[in-house]
Amino acid sequence: MELRKTTVRQAADAVWKGEITAHQLIEKTLKNCSVLNEGLNIFTYLAGIDAVEQAKAVDQKIKNGEKPPLAGIPVAVKDDLCYGVLPTGLGSPAFSEFISPVTAAAVERLMEAGAVVIGKTNLDDMGQGSTTLSSPNGPTVNPWLAGRTAGSAGAAAVATGVCMLAVESDSGGALRQGASHCGVAGLRPTTGRVSRHGLNAHCSSFARVGITAFSGEDISEVLDLISGFDERDAATAVCREGISEIIKAPGSKDITIGYPVTAFDYLEPELREIFEQARERFAEGGYRIEEVDLGLLREGLLAYYVIAMAEAFSNHARFDGIRFGKTAEADSLEEMYEQSRAEILGREARRRSIFGAFLLSKDNYGRYYRQALKIWEMVRQEFETVFERCDLLMLPAARSLPRSLEGESGFLEGWSEDLYCAPVSLSGMPALTIPAGQVDQLPVGMQLVGPPFSEKMLLAVGSASGSTGK
Amino acid sequence: METSAAGLEKAIKAIKIGLSLPEQDHLHRELEELLGWLEPLLAFNTGETEPLLFGHEAVNVLREDHPQEGRLAELQEAAPNFAGGFYLVPKIMD
Amino acid sequence: MKYEVVIGLEVHVEMLTGSKLFCSCPNRFVAEPNVNTCPVCLGFPGALPQLNREALQQALRAAVALNCKVALYSYFDRKNYFYPDMPKGYQISQHYIPLGSNGFLDIEDEKGELKQVGIGRVHIEEDAGKLLHEAGGASGGSSMVDYNRAGGPLIEIVSEPDLRSSGEARRYLEKLKSIMQYAGVSDCKMEEGSLRCDANVSLRIPGDQSFGIKTELKNMNSFRAVEKSLDHDIKRQARILDSGEKVVTQTLRWDEDRQETIVMRGKLEAGDYRCFADPELAPIELTAEEVELARQNLPEMAAERARRFVEQYGLPEYDAGVLTASRCLADYFESCLEHFNKPKEVSNWVMGEFSAHLNNAGLEADQASFTPEDMVELLKMIDEQVISGKIAKEVLEKAFVSGKKPRLVVEEEGLLQISDQSELEAIIDRVISENPDTVESYRGGKGKALGHLVGQVMKATRGKANPQLVNELLVKKINS
Ligand SMILES: [Zn+2]
């Protein structure tokens, strides 16, 4: 069975029917992973024997007459999501051997459904970035074009066909840009839909747990499994009484797609073309297109970074070398803090912590932080206004093609890549990246953004619009 | 208002990360860049908008008061410096 | 003194919940370090806080019991600073919007008149762990951290600078303790740390509108220590001002052994805590009805209970006031009554001997090994004339200290009352023959003389004689 040509549903069916055992499927996957990993640097840890044991347990369940919905499906888990069996590296050199006492809620739910964790995937320094360029393990290579970043290692794992699903975090757009750069589908869910228990968030306000897969169809197979109230994450209380989904059938005049005309001005001309073509395809497909105004993208990006840095300053404060991680030999408490934290936090994490402390100080709180909170509210309102007239909104996922692995560019250049993703994070609304086209042999993705709890509509529209990523 | 250098110095003190002087200088240059980058944020007229504090709409999420045993046995494994039931830190002079 | 004293108190009380503020770890003292910990209260990556419903209810009760305006919308902030006892590198607290504000409580001022003391804020926050600095041993040159208390539920109660003497400060604390105990929020045992108090104190010339430069006092482990350290610092500040110098803003620590305040070294300068709303928790919304309901459902407070004691048990107002000043003592009293329904007798013993021993030992009524059952046993022995009242005092003291049952103490010490007529008659005969003059004066009509003779008999029996029987027998013998 070739996973790249198979849907999650087909693969699980094959395992149910005994056409292939979960054990066989996982053995093969592990072999592929270790081969691919040498060139692409996707995994920080491969599960090996543990994955085999999981697979055998799934086979046993099937023998007992159970039908786990994700029987034997290989899943990659981003390394900022805790999984108690493998180390949780967090993107810090000091955590390479850290075994978390916690397992992330989303991972737990997928495993209960029969999925098998294959390994942990690479990420930026403390999960902060959309390139993996700041990873202590070195960057993940784009499977489409060596020499370019993959954006996210989970997307690379799915694009190469070694895994069918990846559980990933997304704050400013890592998951969505990774999917765009690797030509796969990636869903960032509505705030509160998926529990973040077990996610080491650098930015609690915007971090979400999402799913990357070959297609929207595959994501649809797992969305319900990982959705819903979890008392360990307060934000999921909005799902306590169940979820009222917004569902509309694709391809009908019932669905209006918002087209933010001026938003595309920030793109290179060859990328801009892709979105004009996508607009035409949607129109031909029977959707109504409505031009809308999204004037706050730039301010949204800046507000996102102010808030993200402030929260990183505070969220990273727990890394003090006392209860977990590594500690430095030191004669004084002050020295212990300084040396331990210098070992734990890499360059990006230091930068954000320090600038966060600067922006939250008495002198700057009002000018920067509070102002960012106001812009957050304005961006939220702007998206809300768009969805008064539209059912969904199309946006690029990234400003440019995946970055080169060589040559250092300024940190602000990197951050500016989040122009289309970060404001969506501020809105709290769900966004699905799907492949939209190709430029220079590299895939280019598009975000479909919808109102809260419109994931099923986004996935239906995304699946129908045809993936070109495979 | 204090200079960015003074503010940066306080910020570095506050986060307790040992940084070399060249690294501090480099951060200062980056901070200047950042503040330039953020200028449109300050210039933006937010009018009467109330700041948004929470990205989620949950309120009154409350846990029932049922105590459960602690989990020290699992947790102490992760500690770099643990002995006699205690987490150890360099001697603090009072 | 020519200066006016200005005192404000910051009090932390530990709430009486089963679990901690944001996790399910037990909220109770255990000697073994770090056993009451979990990923949440140790700040492990990926662990999120979950607010305890009961803690919110108790804090709400505290706020309404202190006559506060309750915020219908509030939330938690992070107060960011590093210290090894603070696992996440921040304390979850309510900085911007406290649950309660603008409250007050009433105390008696120096002239014995009623005085309202303002309460600026009542807010919820989490406790820190505990640091131990021991030389040598397993820890070598290290300090040791115990996180059992980290994440425990606290309320901080900040008074306005309305207190004008150390006595007022003590009475404020006593009143606050009584209210928190009666509201079922905290047991407020300062010696055990479930009530902690910091004080700000400054002096000014009477009539001045602005405040003087204040000092902060810490590490006071009893109400007496608060009073003494305030007195100590007030005198110190007055001396400085008298000599024309200026008081310096500083933090001082009360040294119980040396009975003086000492400047704290290495104390963080008033930091910039970079507070912001904790995005991992949900805000708290209350309705006016919920707040009103909490107010109506407040348990009986000290004054009400005292009134009830007067009406229900016919106690003098004085007794009722003393007994209800501490909820524990009032509970103790009522427990005794359940099995020995003579309120005034119980009151005399609880207020008198029992309280005296509590004070000496620095204990609350519920901490004494001498339980209400023991008290009832003692009172019944008096009632049944097994022992005299005088012997009972001795028994109470011995039982209080040793933890033995009163009846056992009586048996072991041979304190049983002598009611055996023949045994007593022999002693009485001897007393009569040894005191012929006194016997004569009694016969001559001096009634008081009999008391002297009874005294002699009691002395000879070391108080164990049944006084009533002695009286009867003496009269009979002398008149025969
Ligand atoms: Zn805990």
GROMACS .gro file of C-alpha atoms in nm, chain A residues 82 90 98 101-102 196-200 204-205 231-234 310-311 313-315 317-320 322-324 333 337 341 357-358 360-362 365 369, chain C residues 39 41-50 78 80 82-90 96 145 147 270-282:
model
   76
   82CYS     CA    1   0.408   1.635   2.503
   90LEU     CA    2   1.046   2.160   2.282
   98PHE     CA    3   1.303   1.529   2.876
  101PRO     CA    4   0.465   1.341   3.270
  102VAL     CA    5   0.190   1.468   3.041
  196ARG     CA    6  -0.425   2.244   2.421
  197HIS     CA    7  -0.352   2.032   2.722
  198GLY     CA    8   0.003   1.908   2.670
  199LEU     CA    9   0.110   2.180   2.430
  200ASN     CA   10   0.408   2.388   2.539
  204SER     CA   11  -0.098   3.110   2.502
  205SER     CA   12  -0.338   3.357   2.342
  231GLU     CA   13  -1.156   2.029   3.155
  232ARG     CA   14  -0.777   2.059   3.141
  233ASP     CA   15  -0.801   2.352   2.895
  234ALA     CA   16  -1.036   2.632   3.005
  310ALA     CA   17   0.507   3.950   2.597
  311GLU     CA   18   0.365   3.604   2.652
  313PHE     CA   19   0.868   3.634   2.820
  314SER     CA   20   0.628   3.498   3.080
  315ASN     CA   21   0.574   3.147   2.941
  317ALA     CA   22   1.004   3.195   3.277
  318ARG     CA   23   0.924   2.843   3.400
  319PHE     CA   24   1.248   2.724   3.240
  320ASP     CA   25   1.466   2.800   3.540
  322ILE     CA   26   1.512   2.363   3.882
  323ARG     CA   27   1.231   2.117   3.809
  324PHE     CA   28   1.308   2.004   3.452
  333LEU     CA   29   2.125   3.147   4.252
  337TYR     CA   30   1.944   3.115   3.656
  341ARG     CA   31   1.844   2.970   3.101
  357ALA     CA   32   1.003   4.204   2.896
  358PHE     CA   33   1.085   4.538   2.738
  360LEU     CA   34   0.560   4.488   2.914
  361SER     CA   35   0.763   4.719   3.137
  362LYS     CA   36   0.592   5.002   3.324
  365TYR     CA   37   0.294   4.865   2.874
  369TYR     CA   38   0.112   4.618   2.491
  603PRO     CA   39   0.254   1.913   3.651
  605CYS     CA   40   0.155   2.343   4.028
  606LEU     CA   41   0.515   2.271   3.925
  607GLY     CA   42   0.470   2.466   3.602
  608PHE     CA   43   0.553   2.177   3.368
  609PRO     CA   44   0.537   2.253   2.996
  610GLY     CA   45   0.189   2.190   2.860
  611ALA     CA   46   0.004   2.186   3.194
  612LEU     CA   47  -0.276   2.443   3.216
  613PRO     CA   48  -0.443   2.589   3.528
  614GLN     CA   49  -0.801   2.501   3.628
  642ARG     CA   50   0.039   3.709   3.606
  644ASN     CA   51   0.619   3.800   3.679
  646PHE     CA   52   1.190   3.483   3.950
  647TYR     CA   53   1.238   3.306   4.278
  648PRO     CA   54   1.291   2.932   4.332
  649ASP     CA   55   0.970   2.902   4.535
  650MET     CA   56   0.766   3.031   4.238
  651PRO     CA   57   0.754   2.744   3.985
  652LYS     CA   58   0.624   2.921   3.675
  653GLY     CA   59   0.830   3.235   3.713
  654TYR     CA   60   0.506   3.421   3.778
  660TYR     CA   61  -0.585   4.496   3.782
  709VAL     CA   62   1.273   2.382   4.779
  711TYR     CA   63   0.656   2.296   4.655
  834ALA     CA   64   1.009   4.709   4.458
  835GLY     CA   65   1.017   4.541   4.121
  836ASP     CA   66   0.840   4.590   3.793
  837TYR     CA   67   0.620   4.281   3.785
  838ARG     CA   68   0.507   4.333   3.424
  839CYS     CA   69   0.156   4.221   3.510
  840PHE     CA   70  -0.080   4.113   3.236
  841ALA     CA   71  -0.400   3.908   3.212
  842ASP     CA   72  -0.329   3.533   3.225
  843PRO     CA   73  -0.445   3.405   2.886
  844GLU     CA   74  -0.470   3.047   3.012
  845LEU     CA   75  -0.758   3.116   3.249
  846ALA     CA   76  -1.114   3.228   3.186
   0.00000   0.00000   0.00000
